[in-house]
Structure formats: C-alpha cells, structure tokens
C-alpha cells in the first residue's frame, strides 16, 4: 500500500531529480514516523490525499508551475526532433552525393560513349535531402530562439 | 466558515512564522511539527498535513532561515530530518514577531471602531 502510493507520487511529480529525491525521502520518513506513533498506512494515506493531490500540493508550494513545465518540455522535444531530422537528412544527402557515379562513367569504356544515364527523378536526390535538412535546421533554430527569448 | 477564502489568506500569511516558532523552540522533525501544530492550533487553523508543511519547510530552508540534518532514528530504524533555526532565521522571526504585534494592534483598532459603533 505504502510502496504503491510512493511509486505513484514519484510518477506524478514533475520536479527536478534532486527535489524528487528529497520529497520521496520525506514521504518515507512521514510513513515511518506515523507508524512509530501508532498510525496505520491507511490513516497516513487518507491524510495525504491521492498521489496526484499530494504531488500537486508539493509542486505548487515549491513555486513550480506544472502547465508551464509541460509546455516547455513539449517545445524541447520539438527542438530535439527537428535537430534530429535535420542531421539525418544532411547525412543522407552527403551519402547520396558521394555514392553517385561521376558523370560519363559507363562501364570501363576507353572513350566517351553516347549513352547517358538518367535517374528515376530528373533532379538530384541529395539536393532535395539537403534542402529538407536545412529547413528543419532553420525550424530548430527558430524554436531555440523562441525558447531563450521567453526566458528573459 | 473555517475554509472561507479570507481565512485561508490569514493562515497562508502566518503559517511560516508559526513554523519558525516551533523550530526555534527546539530542534524538531516533520511529524513532530505536524503533531504539535494540530494539538495546539488544529481547532483554529484546521489540521495540518504533510502536503502543506513540507513545501513550507523547503522554502524556509532555501531562504536560509532553517537548516536540517539527517540522523538515523533509533525508534523506527529509518532516518529523520531534524530542523533547527539558523541565526538568520532567529533574526527574521524577531522581525516577524514585532511586526505581528504592531499589526494586531493596528487591526484591532479598526475592529474597535466598528465595535464602538455597534455599542
């Protein structure tokens, strides 16, 4: 009962790792002390309220805004994702560019041939990847600027 | 009535000072603070619980008004966090108490005006 309660509180708390450790330590102490004074685990839990209520009251009074934190976390995730996609696209573009055959290479002919090779698309795939990569890089930079500006 | 918005605000404003008083009296720990609060003032300002007291203790600690040490408890084999007041905390408490005294006198004088009108 106690373990389950503490586990749920741990899950609910959106605070720094250090604060979380502190709160869980204190919560354990609360259970220990209550037991020492003859209180049952159920009595303690009844007093503490639901794990969500307890977690929220801890966050509120710590001067922490849950909604703001969630929003910030979403923005950070967007930055990581766009950075990831940008890097991925650029690596792909690099590989695509370097695995292309040089112009006029057909077999091992000694002289120029009349055969031209066209890809499936009439444009180079690497340049498309590069453009996508750049777009995502710009998006990531825009997000970062937005996030740091708001901080001030 | 005890849960009206105005009374909540009174409580909010004075709870940290009350905690400082309890910690200034002697080194103490969470559960003891809550028990003492409830025994002395439970009827007046409602029964305190961990969810409200702990964050206040964290704030007092962050402000350097109280300090804590963790010691293993012989009674239950676990650990206890003992809070004690710092020099800065004592100074702040003195200021708060003298403010509280003049504050109540001031508030009382307003109350007296109404009381005299009623009489």
GROMACS .gro file of N, CA, C and O in nm, chain B residues 18-72:
model
  220
  170UNK      N    1   0.468   3.064   1.222
  170UNK     CA    2   0.437   2.963   1.324
  170UNK      C    3   0.539   2.848   1.318
  170UNK      O    4   0.588   2.802   1.421
  171UNK      N    5   0.572   2.807   1.196
  171UNK     CA    6   0.672   2.701   1.181
  171UNK      C    7   0.806   2.745   1.239
  171UNK      O    8   0.873   2.668   1.309
  172UNK      N    9   0.844   2.869   1.212
  172UNK     CA   10   0.969   2.921   1.266
  172UNK      C   11   0.966   2.918   1.419
  172UNK      O   12   1.066   2.884   1.483
  173UNK      N   13   0.850   2.953   1.477
  173UNK     CA   14   0.837   2.950   1.624
  173UNK      C   15   0.862   2.808   1.676
  173UNK      O   16   0.936   2.789   1.773
  174UNK      N   17   0.799   2.711   1.612
  174UNK     CA   18   0.812   2.572   1.657
  174UNK      C   19   0.956   2.523   1.645
  174UNK      O   20   1.007   2.454   1.733
  175UNK      N   21   1.023   2.561   1.535
  175UNK     CA   22   1.159   2.515   1.514
  175UNK      C   23   1.256   2.591   1.605
  175UNK      O   24   1.356   2.535   1.649
  176UNK      N   25   1.222   2.717   1.636
  176UNK     CA   26   1.308   2.796   1.724
  176UNK      C   27   1.305   2.740   1.866
  176UNK      O   28   1.402   2.749   1.940
  177UNK      N   29   1.190   2.683   1.903
  177UNK     CA   30   1.174   2.629   2.038
  177UNK      C   31   1.273   2.516   2.062
  177UNK      O   32   1.342   2.511   2.162
  178UNK      N   33   1.277   2.423   1.968
  178UNK     CA   34   1.375   2.314   1.978
  178UNK      C   35   1.392   2.247   1.842
  178UNK      O   36   1.306   2.260   1.754
  179UNK      N   37   1.502   2.176   1.829
  179UNK     CA   38   1.524   2.101   1.705
  179UNK      C   39   1.414   1.997   1.692
  179UNK      O   40   1.384   1.926   1.789
  180UNK      N   41   1.354   1.990   1.575
  180UNK     CA   42   1.238   1.903   1.561
  180UNK      C   43   1.230   1.842   1.421
  180UNK      O   44   1.306   1.882   1.333
  181UNK      N   45   1.140   1.748   1.400
  181UNK     CA   46   1.126   1.683   1.269
  181UNK      C   47   0.982   1.690   1.220
  181UNK      O   48   0.891   1.723   1.297
  182UNK      N   49   0.963   1.659   1.093
  182UNK     CA   50   0.834   1.677   1.026
  182UNK      C   51   0.712   1.633   1.103
  182UNK      O   52   0.620   1.711   1.127
  183UNK      N   53   0.714   1.507   1.145
  183UNK     CA   54   0.595   1.452   1.210
  183UNK      C   55   0.564   1.524   1.341
  183UNK      O   56   0.449   1.551   1.373
  184UNK      N   57   0.671   1.556   1.413
  184UNK     CA   58   0.653   1.625   1.542
  184UNK      C   59   0.595   1.765   1.519
  184UNK      O   60   0.509   1.809   1.596
  185UNK      N   61   0.643   1.830   1.414
  185UNK     CA   62   0.591   1.964   1.382
  185UNK      C   63   0.441   1.956   1.356
  185UNK      O   64   0.363   2.035   1.410
  186UNK      N   65   0.402   1.859   1.275
  186UNK     CA   66   0.260   1.845   1.240
  186UNK      C   67   0.176   1.813   1.364
  186UNK      O   68   0.070   1.871   1.385
  187UNK      N   69   0.228   1.723   1.448
  187UNK     CA   70   0.154   1.686   1.570
  187UNK      C   71   0.135   1.807   1.661
  187UNK      O   72   0.026   1.834   1.709
  188UNK      N   73   0.244   1.882   1.680
  188UNK     CA   74   0.235   2.000   1.769
  188UNK      C   75   0.140   2.105   1.714
  188UNK      O   76   0.062   2.165   1.787
  189UNK      N   77   0.150   2.125   1.581
  189UNK     CA   78   0.061   2.222   1.516
  189UNK      C   79  -0.084   2.185   1.540
  189UNK      O   80  -0.167   2.269   1.575
  190UNK      N   81  -0.114   2.056   1.521
  190UNK     CA   82  -0.252   2.011   1.532
  190UNK      C   83  -0.301   2.011   1.677
  190UNK      O   84  -0.417   2.042   1.702
  191UNK      N   85  -0.211   1.979   1.769
  191UNK     CA   86  -0.253   1.978   1.909
  191UNK      C   87  -0.282   2.119   1.959
  191UNK      O   88  -0.379   2.143   2.029
  192UNK      N   89  -0.195   2.213   1.921
  192UNK     CA   90  -0.210   2.350   1.971
  192UNK      C   91  -0.311   2.430   1.891
  192UNK      O   92  -0.391   2.505   1.948
  193UNK      N   93  -0.304   2.416   1.760
  193UNK     CA   94  -0.385   2.506   1.678
  193UNK      C   95  -0.481   2.440   1.582
  193UNK      O   96  -0.547   2.508   1.503
  194UNK      N   97  -0.488   2.308   1.586
  194UNK     CA   98  -0.571   2.234   1.490
  194UNK      C   99  -0.714   2.285   1.483
  194UNK      O  100  -0.769   2.298   1.374
  195UNK      N  101  -0.769   2.317   1.599
  195UNK     CA  102  -0.909   2.359   1.602
  195UNK      C  103  -0.927   2.494   1.535
  195UNK      O  104  -1.030   2.522   1.475
  196UNK      N  105  -0.827   2.579   1.549
  196UNK     CA  106  -0.839   2.713   1.493
  196UNK      C  107  -0.804   2.716   1.344
  196UNK      O  108  -0.883   2.758   1.262
  197UNK      N  109  -0.684   2.669   1.311
  197UNK     CA  110  -0.650   2.681   1.168
  197UNK      C  111  -0.653   2.551   1.090
  197UNK      O  112  -0.587   2.536   0.989
  198UNK      N  113  -0.732   2.459   1.134
  198UNK     CA  114  -0.751   2.336   1.056
  198UNK      C  115  -0.633   2.243   1.073
  198UNK      O  116  -0.525   2.285   1.113
  199UNK      N  117  -0.654   2.117   1.042
  199UNK     CA  118  -0.550   2.020   1.067
  199UNK      C  119  -0.445   2.020   0.957
  199UNK      O  120  -0.477   2.009   0.839
  200UNK      N  121  -0.320   2.036   0.999
  200UNK     CA  122  -0.209   2.043   0.904
  200UNK      C  123  -0.174   1.904   0.855
  200UNK      O  124  -0.197   1.805   0.924
  201UNK      N  125  -0.122   1.897   0.736
  201UNK     CA  126  -0.076   1.768   0.684
  201UNK      C  127   0.055   1.786   0.609
  201UNK      O  128   0.094   1.899   0.577
  202UNK      N  129   0.118   1.674   0.580
  202UNK     CA  130   0.250   1.676   0.516
  202UNK      C  131   0.252   1.759   0.387
  202UNK      O  132   0.346   1.832   0.362
  203UNK      N  133   0.146   1.743   0.308
  203UNK     CA  134   0.140   1.811   0.179
  203UNK      C  135   0.151   1.963   0.188
  203UNK      O  136   0.196   2.027   0.094
  204UNK      N  137   0.110   2.019   0.302
  204UNK     CA  138   0.122   2.165   0.315
  204UNK      C  139   0.248   2.205   0.392
  204UNK      O  140   0.307   2.310   0.363
  205UNK      N  141   0.288   2.121   0.487
  205UNK     CA  142   0.401   2.159   0.573
  205UNK      C  143   0.536   2.141   0.503
  205UNK      O  144   0.622   2.230   0.511
  206UNK      N  145   0.554   2.030   0.434
  206UNK     CA  146   0.685   2.004   0.372
  206UNK      C  147   0.731   2.115   0.277
  206UNK      O  148   0.845   2.162   0.289
  207UNK      N  149   0.645   2.157   0.184
  207UNK     CA  150   0.693   2.263   0.094
  207UNK      C  151   0.733   2.390   0.167
  207UNK      O  152   0.826   2.458   0.127
  208UNK      N  153   0.662   2.421   0.278
  208UNK     CA  154   0.699   2.540   0.355
  208UNK      C  155   0.836   2.522   0.418
  208UNK      O  156   0.917   2.614   0.421
  209UNK      N  157   0.860   2.401   0.467
  209UNK     CA  158   0.992   2.373   0.525
  209UNK      C  159   1.101   2.386   0.419
  209UNK      O  160   1.208   2.441   0.446
  210UNK      N  161   1.071   2.340   0.297
  210UNK     CA  162   1.170   2.353   0.188
  210UNK      C  163   1.199   2.500   0.161
  210UNK      O  164   1.313   2.539   0.140
  211UNK      N  165   1.092   2.578   0.163
  211UNK     CA  166   1.110   2.720   0.134
  211UNK      C  167   1.191   2.789   0.243
  211UNK      O  168   1.278   2.870   0.214
  212UNK      N  169   1.160   2.757   0.367
  212UNK     CA  170   1.234   2.816   0.479
  212UNK      C  171   1.381   2.778   0.471
  212UNK      O  172   1.470   2.857   0.500
  213UNK      N  173   1.403   2.654   0.428
  213UNK     CA  174   1.541   2.605   0.416
  213UNK      C  175   1.614   2.676   0.302
  213UNK      O  176   1.728   2.719   0.318
  214UNK      N  177   1.545   2.691   0.189
  214UNK     CA  178   1.605   2.762   0.074
  214UNK      C  179   1.638   2.906   0.109
  214UNK      O  180   1.735   2.962   0.058
  215UNK      N  181   1.555   2.965   0.196
  215UNK     CA  182   1.578   3.104   0.234
  215UNK      C  183   1.686   3.116   0.342
  215UNK      O  184   1.722   3.226   0.383
  216UNK      N  185   1.737   3.001   0.387
  216UNK     CA  186   1.843   3.002   0.488
  216UNK      C  187   1.794   3.032   0.628
  216UNK      O  188   1.873   3.069   0.715
  217UNK      N  189   1.664   3.020   0.651
  217UNK     CA  190   1.609   3.051   0.783
  217UNK      C  191   1.613   2.928   0.876
  217UNK      O  192   1.617   2.943   0.997
  218UNK      N  193   1.607   2.811   0.816
  218UNK     CA  194   1.625   2.689   0.895
  218UNK      C  195   1.730   2.601   0.826
  218UNK      O  196   1.759   2.618   0.709
  219UNK      N  197   1.787   2.512   0.905
  219UNK     CA  198   1.881   2.416   0.847
  219UNK      C  199   1.839   2.277   0.892
  219UNK      O  200   1.762   2.264   0.988
  220UNK      N  201   1.886   2.177   0.822
  220UNK     CA  202   1.846   2.044   0.865
  220UNK      C  203   1.962   1.948   0.863
  220UNK      O  204   2.062   1.968   0.794
  221UNK      N  205   1.951   1.845   0.944
  221UNK     CA  206   2.049   1.737   0.941
  221UNK      C  207   1.970   1.607   0.941
  221UNK      O  208   1.862   1.598   0.999
  222UNK      N  209   2.025   1.508   0.874
  222UNK     CA  210   1.957   1.380   0.869
  222UNK      C  211   2.026   1.285   0.966
  222UNK      O  212   2.148   1.271   0.964
  223UNK      N  213   1.948   1.228   1.054
  223UNK     CA  214   2.004   1.135   1.152
  223UNK      C  215   1.922   1.008   1.152
  223UNK      O  216   1.801   1.013   1.126
  224UNK      N  217   1.988   0.897   1.177
  224UNK     CA  218   1.910   0.773   1.181
  224UNK      C  219   1.832   0.770   1.312
  224UNK      O  220   1.879   0.814   1.416
   0.00000   0.00000   0.00000
